[in-house]
Coordinates of C-alpha atoms and ligand atoms in Angstrom, one line a residue:
M1 CA -9.3 -36.9 -40.6
T2 CA -9.2 -34.9 -37.4
M3 CA -11.8 -32.2 -37.1
T4 CA -10.9 -28.8 -35.8
S5 CA -12.9 -27.2 -33.1
T6 CA -14.7 -24.9 -35.5
D7 CA -15.6 -27.8 -37.9
L8 CA -17.0 -29.6 -34.9
T9 CA -19.6 -26.9 -34.2
K10 CA -21.0 -27.6 -37.7
A11 CA -20.9 -31.3 -37.2
I12 CA -24.4 -31.5 -35.7
R13 CA -27.7 -29.7 -36.0
R14 CA -30.8 -29.8 -33.8
S15 CA -32.7 -30.9 -36.9
D16 CA -30.7 -34.1 -36.9
F17 CA -33.0 -35.1 -34.0
A18 CA -36.7 -35.7 -33.9
D19 CA -38.9 -32.7 -33.0
G20 CA -40.0 -34.1 -29.7
F21 CA -36.5 -35.0 -28.6
L22 CA -35.9 -33.9 -25.0
W23 CA -33.0 -31.5 -24.3
G24 CA -32.2 -31.2 -20.7
V25 CA -29.6 -31.0 -17.9
S26 CA -29.3 -33.3 -14.9
T27 CA -28.7 -32.3 -11.3
S28 CA -28.9 -33.9 -7.9
A29 CA -30.1 -32.6 -4.5
Y30 CA -27.0 -33.2 -2.4
Q31 CA -24.7 -31.8 -5.0
I32 CA -26.4 -28.5 -5.4
E33 CA -29.0 -27.7 -2.8
G34 CA -26.9 -26.9 0.3
A35 CA -29.2 -25.5 3.0
A36 CA -28.3 -28.6 5.0
G37 CA -30.0 -27.7 8.3
V38 CA -32.8 -25.6 6.8
D39 CA -36.6 -26.1 7.1
G40 CA -36.4 -29.5 8.8
R41 CA -33.9 -31.2 6.7
V42 CA -32.1 -33.9 8.7
P43 CA -28.6 -35.3 8.0
S44 CA -28.0 -37.8 5.2
I45 CA -25.2 -40.3 4.9
W46 CA -23.3 -37.8 2.7
D47 CA -23.4 -35.2 5.5
T48 CA -21.8 -37.7 7.8
F49 CA -19.3 -39.1 5.3
S50 CA -18.2 -35.7 4.0
A51 CA -17.7 -34.4 7.6
T52 CA -15.4 -37.3 8.3
P53 CA -11.7 -36.3 7.8
G54 CA -10.1 -37.9 4.8
K55 CA -13.2 -38.9 2.9
V56 CA -13.5 -36.0 0.6
R57 CA -10.4 -34.8 -1.2
D58 CA -10.7 -31.1 -0.5
G59 CA -12.3 -31.7 2.9
S60 CA -15.5 -30.1 1.8
T61 CA -19.2 -31.0 2.3
G62 CA -22.5 -30.3 0.5
A63 CA -23.7 -28.1 3.4
V64 CA -23.8 -25.0 1.2
A65 CA -22.9 -26.4 -2.3
C66 CA -24.5 -24.1 -4.9
D67 CA -27.1 -22.9 -2.4
H68 CA -29.7 -24.0 -5.0
Y69 CA -32.3 -24.3 -2.2
H70 CA -32.4 -20.5 -2.1
R71 CA -31.3 -19.8 -5.7
W72 CA -33.4 -22.3 -7.6
E73 CA -35.3 -19.6 -9.5
E74 CA -32.0 -18.2 -10.9
D75 CA -30.9 -21.7 -11.8
L76 CA -34.1 -22.6 -13.5
D77 CA -33.8 -19.3 -15.4
L78 CA -30.5 -20.5 -16.7
A79 CA -32.0 -23.7 -18.1
R80 CA -34.9 -21.8 -19.6
A81 CA -32.5 -19.3 -21.2
M82 CA -30.7 -22.2 -22.9
G83 CA -34.0 -23.1 -24.4
L84 CA -34.1 -26.6 -22.8
N85 CA -37.4 -28.4 -22.6
S86 CA -36.6 -30.7 -19.7
Y87 CA -34.8 -30.6 -16.3
R88 CA -33.7 -33.6 -14.2
F89 CA -33.5 -33.1 -10.5
S90 CA -33.5 -35.3 -7.4
I91 CA -35.4 -35.1 -4.1
A92 CA -33.6 -35.0 -0.8
W93 CA -35.4 -37.7 1.2
T94 CA -33.9 -36.0 4.2
R95 CA -36.2 -33.0 3.6
I96 CA -39.3 -35.2 3.6
F97 CA -39.0 -37.6 6.5
N98 CA -37.0 -37.0 9.7
G99 CA -37.1 -40.4 11.2
V100 CA -39.3 -39.3 14.1
D101 CA -42.5 -37.9 12.7
E102 CA -44.8 -40.2 10.8
R103 CA -46.0 -37.3 8.7
P104 CA -43.9 -35.8 6.0
N105 CA -42.3 -32.4 6.5
A106 CA -44.5 -29.8 5.1
E107 CA -41.6 -27.4 4.3
G108 CA -39.8 -30.1 2.3
L109 CA -42.9 -30.9 0.4
A110 CA -43.5 -27.2 -0.3
F111 CA -39.9 -26.7 -1.6
Y112 CA -40.3 -29.4 -4.2
S113 CA -43.7 -28.1 -5.1
R114 CA -42.2 -24.6 -5.8
L115 CA -39.4 -26.1 -7.7
V116 CA -41.7 -28.2 -9.9
D117 CA -44.0 -25.3 -10.5
G118 CA -41.0 -23.2 -11.4
M119 CA -40.0 -25.8 -14.0
L120 CA -43.4 -26.0 -15.5
A121 CA -43.7 -22.2 -15.6
R122 CA -40.4 -22.2 -17.6
G123 CA -41.4 -24.9 -20.1
L124 CA -39.1 -27.4 -18.5
Q125 CA -40.6 -31.0 -18.3
P126 CA -39.7 -32.2 -14.8
W127 CA -37.8 -35.5 -14.5
C128 CA -37.6 -36.5 -10.9
T129 CA -35.1 -38.9 -9.5
L130 CA -36.2 -40.3 -6.2
Y131 CA -32.9 -41.5 -4.9
H132 CA -29.5 -40.0 -5.8
W133 CA -27.4 -41.4 -2.9
D134 CA -28.4 -39.2 0.1
L135 CA -30.0 -41.8 2.4
P136 CA -31.2 -40.4 5.6
Q137 CA -28.5 -41.0 8.3
Y138 CA -31.2 -42.4 10.7
L139 CA -31.9 -45.2 8.3
Q140 CA -28.2 -45.9 7.9
D141 CA -28.1 -46.1 11.7
R142 CA -30.6 -48.9 11.4
G143 CA -28.5 -50.8 8.8
G144 CA -29.1 -48.7 5.7
W145 CA -29.8 -50.5 2.5
E146 CA -28.5 -53.8 4.0
N147 CA -31.7 -53.8 6.1
R148 CA -34.8 -54.8 4.2
A149 CA -36.8 -52.4 6.3
T150 CA -35.1 -49.6 4.3
I151 CA -37.1 -50.8 1.3
D152 CA -40.3 -50.2 3.2
A153 CA -39.1 -46.7 4.3
Y154 CA -38.2 -46.0 0.6
L155 CA -41.7 -47.1 -0.6
R156 CA -43.4 -44.9 2.0
Y157 CA -41.3 -41.9 0.8
V158 CA -42.0 -42.7 -2.8
D159 CA -45.7 -43.0 -2.1
V160 CA -45.7 -39.6 -0.4
M161 CA -43.7 -37.9 -3.1
T162 CA -45.6 -39.4 -6.1
Q163 CA -48.9 -38.5 -4.5
H164 CA -47.7 -35.0 -3.8
L165 CA -46.2 -34.2 -7.2
G166 CA -47.8 -36.8 -9.4
G167 CA -50.3 -34.4 -10.9
R168 CA -47.4 -32.3 -12.2
V169 CA -44.5 -34.7 -12.6
K170 CA -45.0 -37.6 -15.0
H171 CA -41.4 -38.8 -15.4
W172 CA -39.9 -40.7 -12.5
I173 CA -36.5 -42.3 -12.0
T174 CA -36.5 -44.6 -9.0
H175 CA -32.7 -44.7 -8.5
N176 CA -29.7 -43.1 -9.9
E177 CA -26.7 -45.4 -10.6
P178 CA -27.3 -48.3 -8.2
W179 CA -23.8 -49.4 -8.9
C180 CA -22.5 -46.4 -7.1
T181 CA -24.9 -46.7 -4.2
A182 CA -23.9 -50.3 -3.7
M183 CA -20.3 -50.7 -4.8
H184 CA -18.7 -47.3 -4.2
G185 CA -20.8 -47.0 -1.0
N186 CA -20.0 -50.5 0.3
W187 CA -17.3 -52.3 -1.6
D188 CA -14.5 -49.8 -2.4
G189 CA -15.7 -47.4 0.3
M190 CA -15.2 -44.3 -1.9
H191 CA -18.7 -43.1 -1.2
A192 CA -21.0 -42.9 1.8
P193 CA -21.5 -44.8 4.0
G194 CA -17.9 -46.0 3.2
N195 CA -18.0 -49.7 3.9
K196 CA -15.5 -52.1 2.3
S197 CA -17.2 -55.5 1.9
L198 CA -18.3 -57.2 -1.4
P199 CA -21.1 -59.3 0.2
L200 CA -22.5 -56.3 1.9
A201 CA -22.3 -54.3 -1.4
L202 CA -24.1 -57.1 -3.2
Q203 CA -26.8 -57.3 -0.6
V204 CA -27.3 -53.5 -0.7
C205 CA -27.5 -53.7 -4.4
H206 CA -30.1 -56.4 -4.3
H207 CA -32.3 -54.4 -1.9
V208 CA -31.9 -51.3 -4.0
L209 CA -33.0 -53.2 -7.1
V210 CA -36.0 -54.7 -5.2
S211 CA -37.0 -51.3 -4.0
H212 CA -36.9 -50.1 -7.6
G213 CA -39.1 -52.9 -8.7
L214 CA -41.6 -52.4 -5.9
A215 CA -41.7 -48.7 -6.5
V216 CA -42.7 -49.1 -10.2
P217 CA -46.3 -50.2 -9.7
L218 CA -46.7 -47.8 -6.7
I219 CA -45.7 -44.8 -8.9
R220 CA -48.0 -46.0 -11.6
A221 CA -50.9 -46.2 -9.1
N222 CA -50.3 -42.7 -7.8
V223 CA -49.4 -40.9 -11.1
P224 CA -51.8 -40.8 -14.0
D225 CA -49.8 -41.4 -17.2
A226 CA -46.6 -42.0 -15.3
K227 CA -43.4 -42.9 -17.2
V228 CA -41.1 -44.8 -14.9
G229 CA -37.5 -45.9 -15.2
I230 CA -34.1 -46.3 -13.6
A231 CA -30.8 -44.6 -14.5
L232 CA -27.9 -47.0 -14.7
S233 CA -24.2 -46.0 -15.0
L234 CA -23.1 -48.3 -17.8
H235 CA -19.7 -48.7 -19.4
P236 CA -18.5 -50.3 -22.6
I237 CA -15.8 -52.7 -21.6
E238 CA -12.7 -53.1 -23.8
A239 CA -9.8 -55.5 -23.7
A240 CA -6.4 -53.9 -23.2
S241 CA -4.9 -56.3 -25.8
D242 CA -6.0 -58.9 -28.3
S243 CA -5.0 -61.8 -26.1
A244 CA -7.6 -64.4 -25.4
A245 CA -7.1 -63.9 -21.7
D246 CA -7.9 -60.2 -21.9
R247 CA -10.9 -60.8 -24.1
E248 CA -12.2 -63.3 -21.6
A249 CA -11.6 -60.7 -18.9
V250 CA -14.0 -58.4 -20.7
V251 CA -16.8 -60.9 -20.4
R252 CA -16.2 -61.3 -16.6
H253 CA -15.9 -57.6 -16.0
D254 CA -19.0 -56.8 -18.0
V255 CA -21.0 -59.4 -16.1
L256 CA -20.8 -57.4 -12.8
R257 CA -20.4 -53.9 -14.1
N258 CA -23.3 -53.9 -16.6
R259 CA -25.2 -57.2 -16.7
W260 CA -25.6 -57.5 -12.9
F261 CA -28.1 -54.7 -13.3
L262 CA -29.5 -55.1 -16.8
D263 CA -30.2 -58.8 -16.7
P264 CA -32.4 -58.8 -13.6
L265 CA -34.2 -55.6 -14.6
F266 CA -35.2 -57.3 -17.8
G267 CA -36.3 -60.5 -16.2
R268 CA -33.2 -62.7 -16.7
G269 CA -32.1 -62.9 -13.1
Y270 CA -28.5 -62.4 -12.0
P271 CA -26.1 -63.7 -14.6
E272 CA -25.0 -67.3 -13.9
L273 CA -21.4 -66.3 -14.6
A274 CA -21.5 -63.6 -12.0
L275 CA -23.1 -65.8 -9.4
R276 CA -20.3 -68.4 -10.0
L277 CA -17.6 -65.7 -9.6
V278 CA -19.0 -64.2 -6.4
G279 CA -19.9 -67.6 -4.9
D280 CA -20.9 -67.3 -1.3
D281 CA -20.8 -63.5 -1.5
A282 CA -24.0 -63.6 -3.6
P283 CA -26.9 -61.7 -1.9
A284 CA -29.7 -63.4 -0.1
V285 CA -32.8 -63.4 -2.3
V286 CA -36.3 -63.8 -0.9
E287 CA -39.0 -65.5 -3.0
G288 CA -40.6 -63.0 -5.3
D289 CA -37.7 -60.6 -5.3
M290 CA -36.6 -61.4 -8.9
D291 CA -40.1 -60.9 -10.2
A292 CA -40.3 -57.6 -8.4
I293 CA -37.0 -56.4 -9.8
A294 CA -38.2 -57.2 -13.3
A295 CA -41.2 -54.9 -13.1
R296 CA -41.8 -53.5 -16.6
C297 CA -40.5 -50.0 -17.0
D298 CA -41.3 -47.3 -19.6
F299 CA -37.7 -46.3 -20.3
L300 CA -34.1 -46.9 -19.3
G301 CA -31.8 -44.1 -18.4
V302 CA -28.2 -44.5 -19.5
N303 CA -25.6 -42.5 -17.7
Y304 CA -22.4 -42.6 -19.8
Y305 CA -19.0 -41.1 -19.1
F306 CA -16.2 -43.5 -20.2
P307 CA -15.3 -47.0 -21.3
E308 CA -13.4 -49.3 -19.0
V309 CA -10.3 -51.1 -20.4
V310 CA -9.4 -54.3 -18.6
I311 CA -6.8 -57.0 -18.4
D312 CA -6.8 -60.5 -17.1
A313 CA -5.7 -60.4 -13.5
P314 CA -5.9 -63.8 -12.0
D315 CA -5.2 -62.6 -8.4
Q316 CA -8.1 -60.1 -8.3
Y317 CA -11.2 -61.4 -6.5
P318 CA -13.9 -61.9 -7.7
L319 CA -13.7 -61.1 -11.4
R320 CA -10.0 -61.8 -12.0
T321 CA -9.8 -58.6 -14.0
A322 CA -8.1 -55.2 -13.5
I323 CA -8.9 -51.8 -15.0
V324 CA -5.9 -50.2 -16.8
H325 CA -5.5 -46.7 -18.1
P326 CA -3.7 -46.7 -21.5
Q327 CA -1.7 -43.6 -21.9
D328 CA -2.5 -43.0 -25.5
R329 CA -6.2 -42.1 -24.9
E330 CA -7.7 -38.6 -24.8
R331 CA -8.8 -37.8 -21.3
T332 CA -10.6 -35.0 -19.4
D333 CA -8.8 -33.2 -16.6
F334 CA -10.4 -35.8 -14.2
G335 CA -8.5 -38.5 -16.1
W336 CA -11.7 -40.1 -17.6
E337 CA -11.3 -41.3 -21.2
V338 CA -13.1 -39.3 -23.8
S339 CA -14.8 -41.8 -26.1
P340 CA -17.9 -40.7 -28.1
Q341 CA -17.7 -44.0 -29.9
G342 CA -18.2 -45.7 -26.5
L343 CA -21.6 -44.0 -26.3
V344 CA -22.6 -45.2 -29.8
D345 CA -21.5 -48.8 -28.9
L346 CA -23.2 -48.7 -25.5
L347 CA -26.5 -47.4 -26.6
A348 CA -26.5 -49.8 -29.6
R349 CA -25.6 -52.7 -27.4
V350 CA -28.3 -52.0 -24.8
A351 CA -30.9 -51.6 -27.5
R352 CA -29.8 -54.8 -29.2
E353 CA -29.6 -57.0 -26.2
Y354 CA -32.5 -55.8 -24.0
P355 CA -36.1 -54.8 -24.6
T356 CA -35.5 -51.4 -23.1
G357 CA -38.3 -49.4 -24.5
D358 CA -37.3 -45.8 -24.9
L359 CA -33.8 -44.9 -24.0
Y360 CA -32.6 -41.6 -22.5
V361 CA -29.1 -40.4 -22.0
T362 CA -29.8 -39.3 -18.4
E363 CA -26.3 -38.1 -17.8
N364 CA -23.2 -37.4 -19.8
G365 CA -20.6 -34.8 -19.2
S366 CA -16.9 -33.9 -18.6
A367 CA -14.8 -32.4 -15.8
Y368 CA -12.2 -29.8 -16.8
D369 CA -10.4 -27.3 -14.6
D370 CA -12.1 -24.2 -15.8
H371 CA -11.0 -20.7 -14.9
P372 CA -12.7 -17.4 -15.8
D373 CA -10.5 -15.2 -18.0
A374 CA -9.7 -11.6 -17.4
D375 CA -13.2 -10.6 -18.6
G376 CA -14.9 -13.2 -16.5
A377 CA -15.7 -15.4 -19.4
V378 CA -15.2 -19.2 -19.1
N379 CA -14.1 -20.5 -22.5
D380 CA -14.3 -24.3 -21.9
T381 CA -13.8 -25.3 -25.4
A382 CA -12.8 -28.8 -24.4
R383 CA -16.1 -29.3 -22.7
R384 CA -18.0 -27.8 -25.6
D385 CA -16.3 -30.2 -28.0
Y386 CA -17.0 -33.1 -25.7
L387 CA -20.6 -32.2 -25.7
I388 CA -20.8 -31.8 -29.5
R389 CA -19.1 -35.1 -30.0
H390 CA -21.3 -37.0 -27.6
L391 CA -24.4 -35.5 -29.2
A392 CA -23.2 -36.6 -32.5
A393 CA -22.6 -40.0 -31.0
T394 CA -26.2 -40.0 -29.7
R395 CA -27.4 -39.2 -33.2
D396 CA -25.3 -42.0 -34.6
A397 CA -26.7 -44.5 -32.1
I398 CA -30.2 -43.5 -33.1
A399 CA -29.3 -44.1 -36.7
A400 CA -28.0 -47.5 -35.6
G401 CA -31.4 -48.4 -34.1
A402 CA -31.2 -47.2 -30.5
P403 CA -34.5 -45.6 -29.5
V404 CA -33.0 -42.6 -27.8
K405 CA -35.6 -39.9 -27.0
G406 CA -33.6 -37.4 -25.0
Y407 CA -30.3 -36.2 -23.7
F408 CA -29.5 -34.7 -20.3
A409 CA -26.1 -33.0 -19.9
W410 CA -24.4 -33.5 -16.6
S411 CA -24.6 -30.8 -15.3
L412 CA -26.3 -27.4 -15.2
L413 CA -23.9 -26.1 -12.6
D414 CA -20.5 -26.9 -11.2
N415 CA -21.3 -28.7 -8.0
F416 CA -20.2 -31.0 -5.1
E417 CA -18.5 -33.9 -6.9
W418 CA -18.8 -36.4 -4.0
S419 CA -15.4 -37.7 -2.8
E420 CA -13.7 -35.1 -5.1
G421 CA -15.5 -32.2 -3.4
Y422 CA -15.4 -29.0 -5.4
L423 CA -12.2 -30.0 -7.2
R424 CA -14.1 -31.3 -10.3
R425 CA -16.2 -29.0 -12.4
F426 CA -18.8 -30.6 -14.6
G427 CA -21.1 -27.6 -15.1
L428 CA -22.2 -25.9 -18.2
T429 CA -22.4 -23.0 -15.8
Y430 CA -19.4 -21.9 -13.7
V431 CA -20.1 -21.4 -10.0
D432 CA -17.8 -19.1 -8.1
Y433 CA -18.5 -20.7 -4.7
P434 CA -17.5 -17.8 -2.4
T435 CA -19.9 -15.4 -4.1
Q436 CA -22.3 -18.0 -5.6
R437 CA -22.1 -16.1 -8.9
R438 CA -23.1 -18.1 -11.9
T439 CA -21.5 -17.6 -15.3
V440 CA -22.7 -19.7 -18.3
K441 CA -19.6 -21.2 -19.9
Q442 CA -18.9 -21.4 -23.6
S443 CA -20.3 -25.0 -23.5
G444 CA -23.6 -23.8 -22.0
R445 CA -23.8 -21.0 -24.5
W446 CA -23.2 -23.4 -27.3
Y447 CA -25.7 -25.9 -26.0
G448 CA -28.3 -23.2 -25.7
A449 CA -27.7 -21.9 -29.2
F450 CA -27.8 -25.5 -30.5
V451 CA -31.0 -26.3 -28.8
R452 CA -32.6 -23.1 -29.9
G453 CA -31.7 -24.1 -33.4
E454 CA -29.4 -21.0 -34.0
Ligands
IFM501 O1 -21.7 -36.2 -10.2 C1 -22.0 -37.5 -10.6 C2 -23.4 -37.8 -10.5 O2 -23.9 -37.6 -9.2 C3 -23.7 -39.2 -10.8 N1 -23.1 -39.6 -12.1 C4 -21.8 -39.2 -12.3 C5 -21.6 -37.8 -12.1 C6 -20.1 -37.4 -12.3 O3 -19.3 -38.2 -11.5

């Protein structure tokens, strides 16, 4: 039986979740902060990439974005007014080290200090992501993540930030979605720095994972009672048909999309099948790397948006698979499939196959083409329903045994959606970019009422 939109709002209650469950929103520095040249911030690879004609669909950049750097108090007030108890943000490395001075930039440190204090003052537990794709351009000029020296630079930055904020921030995410850093950045070229080479992408990926593993003990050493993890973009993989060939394609697709990250993080090394498929394109691994990557974490962050449907495609290197987009599926305005069941399956699978410890949905959300109505209200019923159905999915995954302890909606605000620029709105809050006026959407109003138990 299909539920109507009104039935849906009754489909879930806050009391379906444990008392200590975390209710949050996720954001990232480059997507919201703006203030690109302010207070000693230097360019990141995303400044360079977005300024390159043809790289971002609407020709925009994150130079101003939501001007959160100046409007952070208003933005944290929105999260507090919703009744949330946690807030996930990322630090712009480019505000901390400029590539010239040995010492960190005092103004950058002060900004994140103010921001964290602002969270604490509003009852928001800070969840800090150390790397959400905005590598300093000066490091890219020296080879970026392909160069092992970037691991050392990252560790120095992590050391400084965790010493600086460690008394106040206990939850640390080393990297957000290394798949995107590596593969979109260096294989399909959709993201900065825009390279198109599989071996390069795999080497970048390896160094990012090593940097994660080496950061884990460093964070623990600097932060009393630290909880450390990584946020992965994971996808359930589905066969387009029942044919044996398509079902085998699922196994091959999954091995690079999901297991390439999960297996080494949980001490199993890169999957044999993946290594066979990529052959000589496999990354160079230095002795000790795999042990480093397998550093025990306190939690795993799962970023979930949609399942991938694949077919057997013998001419496609290296996986011999292709992603297809069946027409009969419900989709957001971005074209991403809406599948709450995918979230149930994904969380249950991860919990079943890996010793993850606590799980958090560190991102989940939907892009629809919102427009304020004549009264200025944004009635994004589709996004509200997406949210309700994915919260219900989270509840069902917990019932199926997945130890999920929190949910962070992507995102608090409409923001700069990478190569889509400002064309895609994921926010629970509408941002009118010319005026920077914020309007909480129906989805944000619903989330707040739900979290407040109303
Ligand atoms: O906007 C991104 C975010 O930066 C990382 N995860 C996916 C989101 C939606 O594409």
